[in-house]
Tab-separated table of C-alpha atoms and ligand atoms in Angstrom:
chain	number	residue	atom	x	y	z
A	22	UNK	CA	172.695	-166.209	-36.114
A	23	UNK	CA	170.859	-163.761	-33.733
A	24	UNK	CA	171.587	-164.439	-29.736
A	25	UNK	CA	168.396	-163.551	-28.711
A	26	UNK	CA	168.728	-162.712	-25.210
A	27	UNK	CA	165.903	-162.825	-22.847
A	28	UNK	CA	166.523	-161.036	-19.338
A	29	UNK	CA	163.691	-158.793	-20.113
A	30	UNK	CA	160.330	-161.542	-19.632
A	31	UNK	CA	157.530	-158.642	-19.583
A	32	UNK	CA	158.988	-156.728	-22.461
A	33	UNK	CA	159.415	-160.427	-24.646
A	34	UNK	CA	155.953	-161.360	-23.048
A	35	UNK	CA	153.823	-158.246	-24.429
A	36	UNK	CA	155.447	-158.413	-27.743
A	37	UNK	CA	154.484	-161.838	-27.799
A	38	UNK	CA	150.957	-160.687	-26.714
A	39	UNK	CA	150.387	-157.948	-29.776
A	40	UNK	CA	151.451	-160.756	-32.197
A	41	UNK	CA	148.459	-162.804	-31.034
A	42	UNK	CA	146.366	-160.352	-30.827
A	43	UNK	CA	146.860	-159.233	-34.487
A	44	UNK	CA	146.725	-162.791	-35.188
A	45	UNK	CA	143.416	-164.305	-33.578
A	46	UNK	CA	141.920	-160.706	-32.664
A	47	UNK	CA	142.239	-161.996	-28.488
A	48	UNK	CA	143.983	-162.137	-25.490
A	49	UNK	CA	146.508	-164.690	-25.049
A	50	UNK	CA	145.890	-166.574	-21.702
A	51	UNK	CA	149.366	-168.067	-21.733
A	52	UNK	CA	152.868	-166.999	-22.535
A	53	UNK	CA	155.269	-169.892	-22.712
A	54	UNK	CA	159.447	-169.377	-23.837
A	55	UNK	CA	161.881	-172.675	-24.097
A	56	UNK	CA	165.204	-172.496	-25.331
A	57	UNK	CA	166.954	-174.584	-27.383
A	58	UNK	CA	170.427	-176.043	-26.053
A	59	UNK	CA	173.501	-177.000	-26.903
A	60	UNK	CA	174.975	-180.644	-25.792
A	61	UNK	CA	178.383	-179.983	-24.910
A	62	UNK	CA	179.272	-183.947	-24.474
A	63	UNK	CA	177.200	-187.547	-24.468
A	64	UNK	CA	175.915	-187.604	-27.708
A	65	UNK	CA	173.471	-190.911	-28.663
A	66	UNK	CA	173.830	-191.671	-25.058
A	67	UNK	CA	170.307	-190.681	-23.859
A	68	UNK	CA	168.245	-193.326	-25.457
A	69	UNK	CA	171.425	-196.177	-24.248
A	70	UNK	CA	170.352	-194.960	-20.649
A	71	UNK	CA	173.329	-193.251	-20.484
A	72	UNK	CA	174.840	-189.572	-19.395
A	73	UNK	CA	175.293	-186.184	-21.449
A	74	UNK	CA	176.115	-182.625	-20.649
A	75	UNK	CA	173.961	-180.309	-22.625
A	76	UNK	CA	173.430	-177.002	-21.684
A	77	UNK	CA	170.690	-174.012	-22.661
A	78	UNK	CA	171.103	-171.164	-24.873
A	79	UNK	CA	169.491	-167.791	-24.788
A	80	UNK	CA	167.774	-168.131	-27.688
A	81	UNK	CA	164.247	-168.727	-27.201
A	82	UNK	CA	161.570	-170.144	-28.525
A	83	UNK	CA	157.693	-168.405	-27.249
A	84	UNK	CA	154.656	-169.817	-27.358
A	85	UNK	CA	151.218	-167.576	-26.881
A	86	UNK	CA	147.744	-169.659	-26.227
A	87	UNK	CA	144.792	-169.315	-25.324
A	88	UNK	CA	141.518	-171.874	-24.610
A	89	UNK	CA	138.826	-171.650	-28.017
A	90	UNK	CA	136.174	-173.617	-25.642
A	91	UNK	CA	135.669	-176.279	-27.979
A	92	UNK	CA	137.730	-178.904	-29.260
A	93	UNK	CA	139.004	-176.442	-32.276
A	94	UNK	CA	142.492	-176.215	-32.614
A	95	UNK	CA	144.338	-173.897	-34.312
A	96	UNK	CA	147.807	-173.344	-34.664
A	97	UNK	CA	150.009	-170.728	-36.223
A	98	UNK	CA	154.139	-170.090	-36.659
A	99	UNK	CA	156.477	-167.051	-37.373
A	100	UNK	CA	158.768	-169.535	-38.780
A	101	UNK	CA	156.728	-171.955	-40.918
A	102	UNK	CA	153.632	-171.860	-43.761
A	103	UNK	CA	150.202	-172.519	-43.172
A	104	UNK	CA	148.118	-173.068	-40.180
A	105	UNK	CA	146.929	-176.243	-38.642
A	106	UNK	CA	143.179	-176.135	-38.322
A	107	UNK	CA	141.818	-179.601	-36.877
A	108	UNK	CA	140.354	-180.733	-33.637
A	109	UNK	CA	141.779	-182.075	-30.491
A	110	UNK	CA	139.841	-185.448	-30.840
A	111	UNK	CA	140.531	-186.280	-34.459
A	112	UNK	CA	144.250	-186.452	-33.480
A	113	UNK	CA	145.866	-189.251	-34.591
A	114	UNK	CA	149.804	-190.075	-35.618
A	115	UNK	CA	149.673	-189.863	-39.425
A	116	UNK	CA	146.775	-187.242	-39.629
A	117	UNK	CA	149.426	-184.128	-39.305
A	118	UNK	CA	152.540	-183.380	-41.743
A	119	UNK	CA	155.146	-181.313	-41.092
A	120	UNK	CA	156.180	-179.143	-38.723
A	121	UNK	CA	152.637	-178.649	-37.090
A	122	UNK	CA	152.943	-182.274	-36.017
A	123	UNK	CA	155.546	-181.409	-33.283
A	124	UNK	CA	152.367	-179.416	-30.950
A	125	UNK	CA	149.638	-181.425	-32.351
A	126	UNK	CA	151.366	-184.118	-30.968
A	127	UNK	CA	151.809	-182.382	-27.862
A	128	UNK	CA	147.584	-182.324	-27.587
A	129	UNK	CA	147.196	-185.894	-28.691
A	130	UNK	CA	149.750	-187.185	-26.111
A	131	UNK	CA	147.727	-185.500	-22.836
A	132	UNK	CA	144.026	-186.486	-24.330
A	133	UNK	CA	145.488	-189.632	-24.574
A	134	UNK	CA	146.539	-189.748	-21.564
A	135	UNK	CA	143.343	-188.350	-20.268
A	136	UNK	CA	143.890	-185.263	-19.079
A	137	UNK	CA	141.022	-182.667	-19.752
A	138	UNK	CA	142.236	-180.878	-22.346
A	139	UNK	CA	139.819	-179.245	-25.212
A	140	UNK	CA	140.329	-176.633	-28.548
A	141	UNK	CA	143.183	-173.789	-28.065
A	142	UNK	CA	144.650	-171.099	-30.788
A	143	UNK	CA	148.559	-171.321	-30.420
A	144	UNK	CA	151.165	-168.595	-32.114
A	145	UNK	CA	154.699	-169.424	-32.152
A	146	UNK	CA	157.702	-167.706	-32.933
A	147	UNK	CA	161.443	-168.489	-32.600
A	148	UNK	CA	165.011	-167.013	-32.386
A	149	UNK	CA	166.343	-170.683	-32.753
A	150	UNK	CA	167.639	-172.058	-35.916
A	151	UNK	CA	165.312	-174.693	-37.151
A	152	UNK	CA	167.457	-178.284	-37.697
A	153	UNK	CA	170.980	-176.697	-36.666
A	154	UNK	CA	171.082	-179.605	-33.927
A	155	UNK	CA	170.017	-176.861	-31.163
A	156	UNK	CA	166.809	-178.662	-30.389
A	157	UNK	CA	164.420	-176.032	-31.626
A	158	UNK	CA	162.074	-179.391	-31.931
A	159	UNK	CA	162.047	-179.953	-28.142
A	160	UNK	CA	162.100	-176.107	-27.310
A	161	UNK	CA	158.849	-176.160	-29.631
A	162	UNK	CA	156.865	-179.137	-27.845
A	163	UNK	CA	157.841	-178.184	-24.210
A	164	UNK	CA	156.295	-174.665	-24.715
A	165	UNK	CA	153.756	-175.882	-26.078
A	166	UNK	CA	153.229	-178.418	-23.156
A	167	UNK	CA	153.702	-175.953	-20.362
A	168	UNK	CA	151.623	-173.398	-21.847
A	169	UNK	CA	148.734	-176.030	-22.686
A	170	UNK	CA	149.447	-177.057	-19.459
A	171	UNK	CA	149.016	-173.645	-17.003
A	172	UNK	CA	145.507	-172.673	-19.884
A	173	UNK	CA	144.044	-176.678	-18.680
A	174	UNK	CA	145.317	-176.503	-14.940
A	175	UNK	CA	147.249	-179.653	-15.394
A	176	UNK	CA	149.722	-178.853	-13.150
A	177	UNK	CA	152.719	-181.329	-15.159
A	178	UNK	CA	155.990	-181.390	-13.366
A	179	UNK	CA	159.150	-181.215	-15.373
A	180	UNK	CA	159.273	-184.811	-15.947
A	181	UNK	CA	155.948	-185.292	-17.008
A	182	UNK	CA	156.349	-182.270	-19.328
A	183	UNK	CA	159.513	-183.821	-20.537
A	184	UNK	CA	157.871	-187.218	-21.188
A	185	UNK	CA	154.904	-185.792	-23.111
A	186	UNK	CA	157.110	-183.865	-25.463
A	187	UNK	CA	159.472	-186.708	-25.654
A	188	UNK	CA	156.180	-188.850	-26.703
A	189	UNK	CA	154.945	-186.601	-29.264
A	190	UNK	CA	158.219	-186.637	-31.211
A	191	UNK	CA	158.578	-190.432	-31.046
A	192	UNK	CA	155.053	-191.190	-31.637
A	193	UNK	CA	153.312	-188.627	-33.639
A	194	UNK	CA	155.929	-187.453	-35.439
A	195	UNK	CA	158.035	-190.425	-35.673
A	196	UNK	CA	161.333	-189.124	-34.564
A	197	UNK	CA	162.669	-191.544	-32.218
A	198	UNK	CA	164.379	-189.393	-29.737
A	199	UNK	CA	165.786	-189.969	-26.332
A	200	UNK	CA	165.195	-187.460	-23.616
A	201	UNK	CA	168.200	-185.284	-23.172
A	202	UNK	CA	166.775	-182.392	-25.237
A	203	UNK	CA	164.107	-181.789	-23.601
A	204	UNK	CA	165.612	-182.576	-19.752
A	205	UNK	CA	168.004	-179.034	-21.064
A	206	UNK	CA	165.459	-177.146	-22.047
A	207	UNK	CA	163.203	-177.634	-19.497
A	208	UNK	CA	165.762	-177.403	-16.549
A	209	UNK	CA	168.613	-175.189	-18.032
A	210	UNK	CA	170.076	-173.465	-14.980
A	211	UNK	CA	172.314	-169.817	-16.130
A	212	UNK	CA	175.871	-169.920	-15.856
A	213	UNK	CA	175.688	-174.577	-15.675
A	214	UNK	CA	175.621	-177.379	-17.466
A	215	UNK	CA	173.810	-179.958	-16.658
A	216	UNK	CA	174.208	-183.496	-16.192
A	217	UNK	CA	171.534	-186.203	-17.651
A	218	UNK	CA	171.166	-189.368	-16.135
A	219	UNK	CA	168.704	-190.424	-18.735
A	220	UNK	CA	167.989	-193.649	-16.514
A	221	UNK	CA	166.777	-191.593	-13.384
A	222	UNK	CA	166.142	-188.875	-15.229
A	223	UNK	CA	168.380	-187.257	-12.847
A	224	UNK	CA	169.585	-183.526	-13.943
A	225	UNK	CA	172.878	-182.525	-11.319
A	226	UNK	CA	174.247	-178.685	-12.522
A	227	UNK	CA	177.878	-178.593	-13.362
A	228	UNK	CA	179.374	-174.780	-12.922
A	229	UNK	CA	180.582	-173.772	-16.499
A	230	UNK	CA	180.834	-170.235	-16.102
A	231	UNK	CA	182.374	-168.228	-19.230
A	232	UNK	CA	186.229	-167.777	-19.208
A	233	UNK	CA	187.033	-170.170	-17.081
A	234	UNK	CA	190.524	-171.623	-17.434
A	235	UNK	CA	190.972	-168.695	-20.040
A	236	UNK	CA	189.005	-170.359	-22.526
A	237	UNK	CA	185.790	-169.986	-24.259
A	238	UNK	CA	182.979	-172.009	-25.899
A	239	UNK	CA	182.189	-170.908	-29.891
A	240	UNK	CA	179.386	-172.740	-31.870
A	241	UNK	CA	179.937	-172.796	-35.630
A	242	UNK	CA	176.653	-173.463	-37.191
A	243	UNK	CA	177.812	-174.968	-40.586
A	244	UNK	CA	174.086	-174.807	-41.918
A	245	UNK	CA	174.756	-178.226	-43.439
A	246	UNK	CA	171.455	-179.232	-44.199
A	247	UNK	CA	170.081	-181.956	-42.359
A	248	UNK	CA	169.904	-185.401	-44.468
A	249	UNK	CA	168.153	-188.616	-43.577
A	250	UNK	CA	167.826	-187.416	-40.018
A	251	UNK	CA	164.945	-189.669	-39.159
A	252	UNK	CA	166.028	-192.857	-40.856
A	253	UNK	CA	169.717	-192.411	-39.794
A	254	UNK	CA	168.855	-191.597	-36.425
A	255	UNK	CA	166.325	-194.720	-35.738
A	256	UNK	CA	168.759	-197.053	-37.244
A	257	UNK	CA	171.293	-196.253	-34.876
A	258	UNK	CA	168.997	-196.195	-31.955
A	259	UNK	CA	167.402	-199.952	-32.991
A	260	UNK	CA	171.501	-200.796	-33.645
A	261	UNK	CA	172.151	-199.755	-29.487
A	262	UNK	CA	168.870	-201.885	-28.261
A	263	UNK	CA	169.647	-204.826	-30.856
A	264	UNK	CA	173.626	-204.624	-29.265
A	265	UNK	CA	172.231	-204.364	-25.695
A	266	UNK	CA	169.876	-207.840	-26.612
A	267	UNK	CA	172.768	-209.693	-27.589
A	268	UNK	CA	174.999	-208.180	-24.867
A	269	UNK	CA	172.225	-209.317	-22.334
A	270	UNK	CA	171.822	-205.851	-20.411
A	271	UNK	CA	169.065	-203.681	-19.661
A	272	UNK	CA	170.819	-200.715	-22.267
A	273	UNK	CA	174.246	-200.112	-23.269
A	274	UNK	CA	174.744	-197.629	-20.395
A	275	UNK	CA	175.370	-201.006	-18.410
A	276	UNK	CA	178.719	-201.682	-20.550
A	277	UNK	CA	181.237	-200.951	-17.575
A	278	UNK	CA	183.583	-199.160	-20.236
A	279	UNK	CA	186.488	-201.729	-18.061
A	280	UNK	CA	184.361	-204.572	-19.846
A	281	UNK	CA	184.410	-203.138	-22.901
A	282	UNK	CA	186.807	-205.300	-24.996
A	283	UNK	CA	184.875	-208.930	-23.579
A	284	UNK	CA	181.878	-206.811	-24.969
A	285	UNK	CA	182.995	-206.005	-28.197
A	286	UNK	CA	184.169	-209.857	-28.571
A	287	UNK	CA	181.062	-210.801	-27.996
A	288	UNK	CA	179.575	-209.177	-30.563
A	289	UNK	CA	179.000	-210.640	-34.166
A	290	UNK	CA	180.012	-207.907	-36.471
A	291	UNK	CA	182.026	-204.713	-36.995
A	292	UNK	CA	179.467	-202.261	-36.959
A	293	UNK	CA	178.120	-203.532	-33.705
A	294	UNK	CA	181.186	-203.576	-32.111
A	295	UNK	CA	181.630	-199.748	-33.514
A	296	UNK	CA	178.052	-198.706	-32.691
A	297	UNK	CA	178.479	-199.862	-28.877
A	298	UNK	CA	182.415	-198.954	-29.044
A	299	UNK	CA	180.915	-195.117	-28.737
A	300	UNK	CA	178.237	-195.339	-26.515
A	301	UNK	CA	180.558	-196.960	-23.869
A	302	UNK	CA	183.546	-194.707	-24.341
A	303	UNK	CA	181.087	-191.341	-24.946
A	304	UNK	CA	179.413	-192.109	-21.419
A	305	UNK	CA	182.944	-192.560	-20.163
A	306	UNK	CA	184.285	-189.236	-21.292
A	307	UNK	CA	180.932	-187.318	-20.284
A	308	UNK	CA	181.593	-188.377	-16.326
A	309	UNK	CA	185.186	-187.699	-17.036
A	310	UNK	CA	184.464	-183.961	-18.358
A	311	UNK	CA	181.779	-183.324	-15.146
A	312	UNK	CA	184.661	-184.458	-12.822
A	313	UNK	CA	187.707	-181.884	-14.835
A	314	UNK	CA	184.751	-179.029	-14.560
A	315	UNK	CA	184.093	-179.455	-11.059
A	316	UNK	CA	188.178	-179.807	-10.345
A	317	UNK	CA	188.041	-175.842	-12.475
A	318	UNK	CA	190.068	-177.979	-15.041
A	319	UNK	CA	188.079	-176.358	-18.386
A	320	UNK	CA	190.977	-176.539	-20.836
A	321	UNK	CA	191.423	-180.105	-19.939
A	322	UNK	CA	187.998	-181.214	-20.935
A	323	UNK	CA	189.119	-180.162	-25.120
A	324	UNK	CA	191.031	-183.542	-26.251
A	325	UNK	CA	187.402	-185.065	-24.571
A	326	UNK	CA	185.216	-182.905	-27.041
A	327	UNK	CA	187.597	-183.901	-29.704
A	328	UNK	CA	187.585	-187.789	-28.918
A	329	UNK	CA	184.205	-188.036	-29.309
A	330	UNK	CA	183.914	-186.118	-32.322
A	331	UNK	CA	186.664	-188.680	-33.697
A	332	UNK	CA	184.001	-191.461	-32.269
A	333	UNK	CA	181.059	-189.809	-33.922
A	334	UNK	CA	182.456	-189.563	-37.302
A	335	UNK	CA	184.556	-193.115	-37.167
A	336	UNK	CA	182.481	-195.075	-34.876
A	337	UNK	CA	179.107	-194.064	-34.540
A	338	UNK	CA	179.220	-192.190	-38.633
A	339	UNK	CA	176.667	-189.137	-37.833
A	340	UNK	CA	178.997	-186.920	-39.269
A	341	UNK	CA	179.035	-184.932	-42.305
A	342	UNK	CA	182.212	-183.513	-44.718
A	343	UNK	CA	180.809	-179.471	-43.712
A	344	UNK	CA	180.789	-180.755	-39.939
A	345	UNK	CA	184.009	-182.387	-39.782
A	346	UNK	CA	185.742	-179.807	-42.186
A	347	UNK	CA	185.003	-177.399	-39.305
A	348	UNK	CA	186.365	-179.084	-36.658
A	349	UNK	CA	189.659	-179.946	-38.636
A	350	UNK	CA	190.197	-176.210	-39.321
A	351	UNK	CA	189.028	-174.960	-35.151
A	352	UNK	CA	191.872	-177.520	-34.385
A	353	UNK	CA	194.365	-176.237	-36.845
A	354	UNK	CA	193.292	-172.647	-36.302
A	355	UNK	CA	194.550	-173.616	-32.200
A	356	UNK	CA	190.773	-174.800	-30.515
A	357	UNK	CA	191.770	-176.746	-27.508
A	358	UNK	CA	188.459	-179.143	-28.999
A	359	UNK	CA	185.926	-179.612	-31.371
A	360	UNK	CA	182.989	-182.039	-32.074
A	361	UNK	CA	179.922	-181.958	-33.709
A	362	UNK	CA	176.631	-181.566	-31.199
A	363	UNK	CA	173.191	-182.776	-31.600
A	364	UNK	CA	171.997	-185.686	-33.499
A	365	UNK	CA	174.466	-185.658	-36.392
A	366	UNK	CA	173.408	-185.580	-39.991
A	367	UNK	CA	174.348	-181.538	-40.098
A	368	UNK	CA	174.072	-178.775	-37.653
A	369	UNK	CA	176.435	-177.266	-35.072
A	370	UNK	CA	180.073	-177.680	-33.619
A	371	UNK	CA	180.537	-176.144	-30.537
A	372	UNK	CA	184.127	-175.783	-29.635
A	373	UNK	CA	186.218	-174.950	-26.667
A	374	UNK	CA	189.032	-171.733	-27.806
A	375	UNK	CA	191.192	-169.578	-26.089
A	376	UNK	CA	189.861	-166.936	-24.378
A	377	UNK	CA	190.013	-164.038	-27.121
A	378	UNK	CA	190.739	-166.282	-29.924
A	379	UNK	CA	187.147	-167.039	-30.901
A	380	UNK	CA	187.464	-164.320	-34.008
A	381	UNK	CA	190.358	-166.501	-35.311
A	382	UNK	CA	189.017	-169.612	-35.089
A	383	UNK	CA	185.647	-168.718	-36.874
A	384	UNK	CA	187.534	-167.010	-40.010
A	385	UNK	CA	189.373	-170.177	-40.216
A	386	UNK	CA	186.434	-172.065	-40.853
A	387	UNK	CA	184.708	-169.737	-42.838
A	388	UNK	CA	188.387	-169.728	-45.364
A	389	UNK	CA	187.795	-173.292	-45.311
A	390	UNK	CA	184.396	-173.256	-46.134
A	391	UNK	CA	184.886	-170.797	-48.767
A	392	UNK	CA	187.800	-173.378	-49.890
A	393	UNK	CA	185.034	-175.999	-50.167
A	394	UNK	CA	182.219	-174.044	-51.694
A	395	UNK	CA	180.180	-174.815	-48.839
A	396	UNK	CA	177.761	-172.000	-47.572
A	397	UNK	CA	179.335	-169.570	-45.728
A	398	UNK	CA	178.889	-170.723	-41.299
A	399	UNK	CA	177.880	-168.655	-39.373
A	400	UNK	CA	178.808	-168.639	-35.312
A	401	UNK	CA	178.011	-167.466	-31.717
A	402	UNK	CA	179.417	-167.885	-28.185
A	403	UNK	CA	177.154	-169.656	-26.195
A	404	UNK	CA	176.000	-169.069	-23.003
A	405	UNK	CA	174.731	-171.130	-20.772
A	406	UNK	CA	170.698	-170.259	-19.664
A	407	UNK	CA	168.074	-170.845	-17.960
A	408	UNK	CA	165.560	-173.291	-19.046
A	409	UNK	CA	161.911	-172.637	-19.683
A	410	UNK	CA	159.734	-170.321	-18.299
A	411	UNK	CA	156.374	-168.330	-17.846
A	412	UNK	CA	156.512	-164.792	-19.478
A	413	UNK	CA	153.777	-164.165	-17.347
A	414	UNK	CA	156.034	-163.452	-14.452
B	526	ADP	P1	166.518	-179.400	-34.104
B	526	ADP	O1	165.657	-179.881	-32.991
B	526	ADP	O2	167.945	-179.710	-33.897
B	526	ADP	O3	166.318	-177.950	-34.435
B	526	ADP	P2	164.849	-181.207	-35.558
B	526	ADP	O4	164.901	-181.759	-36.928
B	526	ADP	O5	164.758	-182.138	-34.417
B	526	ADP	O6	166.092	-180.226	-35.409
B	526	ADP	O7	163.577	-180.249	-35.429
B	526	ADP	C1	163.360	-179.225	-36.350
B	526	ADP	C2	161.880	-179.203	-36.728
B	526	ADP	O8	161.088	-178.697	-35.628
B	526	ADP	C3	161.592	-178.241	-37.868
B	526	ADP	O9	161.831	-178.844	-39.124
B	526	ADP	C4	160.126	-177.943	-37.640
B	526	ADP	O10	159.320	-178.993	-38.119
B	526	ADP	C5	160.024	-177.924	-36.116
B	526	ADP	N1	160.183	-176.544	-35.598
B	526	ADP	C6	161.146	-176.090	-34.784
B	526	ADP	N2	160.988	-174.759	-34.520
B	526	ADP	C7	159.882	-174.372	-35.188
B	526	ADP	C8	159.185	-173.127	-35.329
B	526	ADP	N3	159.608	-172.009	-34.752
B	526	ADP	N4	158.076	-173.114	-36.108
B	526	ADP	C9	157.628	-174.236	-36.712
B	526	ADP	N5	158.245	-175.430	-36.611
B	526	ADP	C10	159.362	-175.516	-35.874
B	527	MG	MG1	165.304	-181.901	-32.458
């Protein structure tokens, strides 16, 4: 997996502009990057009104536009076949497959609204792995809403940039996702974490600066692919709301984790009790990691990463054999903690190691995945970005 570093906006942004060029034989009029992000803790805690910790990676995702002045839309990708050709008006959810769905949706969520926006050709390209649990979806719709955006004047703020990109995965392409991903990419901040109150929609920074503590972060992306994503995922989700119902609170993120076992009585089967068993404990041990960062206590946050991968897999079951066969060997190989991050279903473990012992750790999961027969991982060390921007600048 490539770190693609961006310090370097202007070089990035006319690279971007000679691709569109050669593409639609014009000037790009906007020149969008998002990253994608990792979630170091609070995982299935966004849509439960709850808290996470996610973080962005310097990986980008860019986004060139500009206006066609009509309603024609047209848009390309690096990283995917074919081009979406359709207008802005004749959007509707169910009239776009695939991955062109993700910024269509973007366009049908602000006409909807009613914002004035008409026809634009849209290039993107992407140093983020596609369905590795790094968000490359919500990188992908908030470029494309900031960049449609500055070409309409719209002047959206983060949250209403947030929202709209939130919208057009829920309801145009039917993922129903909470809003974590796109809070990180939007409002990364280099060299911090930050912390999602997905009530408020409240992002505080938490200082996680590299080699802290003498440790180290290391994502292993197992390249598990992703199965039953979208089903999986919406069943749990509709599992948290149906558990909040019966619990009679607003979400689960109102589960005082103190009241936890009346909860859990209270509840009519196992795999409710389970289901709401991780949401309450997982928001407890995201406020408990903010509060060991801020104290400079990094090692002590790894048995917390490694309690709610244990949740994840036992509790919550969005874990997969490639997935937890990684952690198992970062823990035996010495990792201080391991869990899986993102949705579930596949993807990446981000781990914390060691200072220096990153090497080790990674060609212990790649003996075990050779063990297995499962494709070979591959891994970076993260670090933490900034969130989107204008390459303009
Ligand atoms: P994640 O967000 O963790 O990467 P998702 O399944 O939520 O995984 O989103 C991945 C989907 O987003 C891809 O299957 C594709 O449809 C779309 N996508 C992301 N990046 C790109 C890209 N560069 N080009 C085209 N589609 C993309
Ligand atoms: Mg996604």
């Amino acid at each position: 997996m490539t770190g693609d570093d961006d310090n370097d906006a202007g070089g990035r942004g006319a690279v971007l502009a000679a691709d569109f060029r050669s593409v639609f034989g014009r000037e790009p009029e906007a020149l969008w990057a998002a990253p994608g992000r990792i979630n170091l803790i609070g995982e299935h805690t966004d849509y439960n009104d709850g808290f996470a910790l996610p973080f962005a990676l310097p990986h980008l995702l860019t986004v060139a536009a500009a206006p066609t002045g009509d309603d024609t839309l047209t848009i390309r990708s690096r990283q995917a076949d074919g081009t979406l050709d359709t207008t802005a008006p004749e959007l509707a959810p169910g009239t776009v497959r695939g991955w062109a769905a993700y910024p269509a949706g973007v366009v049908w969520d602000l006409v909807r609204a009613g914002h004035p926006v008409g026809g634009m050709e849209i290039l993107v390209d992407s140093a983020v792995p596609l369905g590795a649990g790094l968000s490359s979806s919500a990188a992908l719709t908030c470029a494309v809403t900031r960049a449609t955006s500055d070409l309409y004047g719209l002047d959206l703020d983060p949250h209403a940039t947030a929202r709209t990109a939130q919208r057009a995965e829920n309801d145009f392409v039917g993922m129903p996702c909470g809003i974590m991903d796109q809070l990180a990419v939007l409002l990364g901040i280099d060299q911090h974490a930050l912390l999602v109150d997905a009530r408020s929609l409240e992002t505080t920074p938490v200082p996680l600066a590299p080699g802290e503590d003498d440790t180290e972060f290391l994502v292993i992306d197992t390249r598990a692919p992703h199965r039953l994503v979208t089903d999986e995922y919406a069943e749990r989700r509709w599992t948290c709301e149906w558990a909040a119902v019966l619990l009679g609170v607003p979400a689960l993120r109102d589960v005082d984790p103190t009241d936890l076992p009346g909860a859990l009585a209270a509840l009519p089967e196992n795999r409710l009790r389970r289901r709401v068993r991780h949401v309450v404990t997982e928001n407890a041990r995201v406020l408990e990691t903010v509060h060991l960062l801020r104290q400079g206590r990094t090692r002590a946050i790894g048995p917390l990463l490694t309690a709610s991968h244990v949740s994840l897999r036992d509790d919550f079951e969005v874990s997969v054999p490639e997935v937890d066969t990684a952690v198992d060997a970062l823990l035996t190989a010495g990792a201080l903690g391991a869990r899986i991050t993102g949705g579930g279903f596949g993807g990446c473990v981000i781990s914390l190691v060691e200072s220096g012992t990153a090497p080790r750790c990674t060609a212990a999961v790649r003996d075990a995945f050779a063990r297995r027969a499962f494709t070979p991982p591959t891994s970076f060390t993260p670090t933490p970005s900034p969130g989107a921007r204008s390459l303009r600048e």
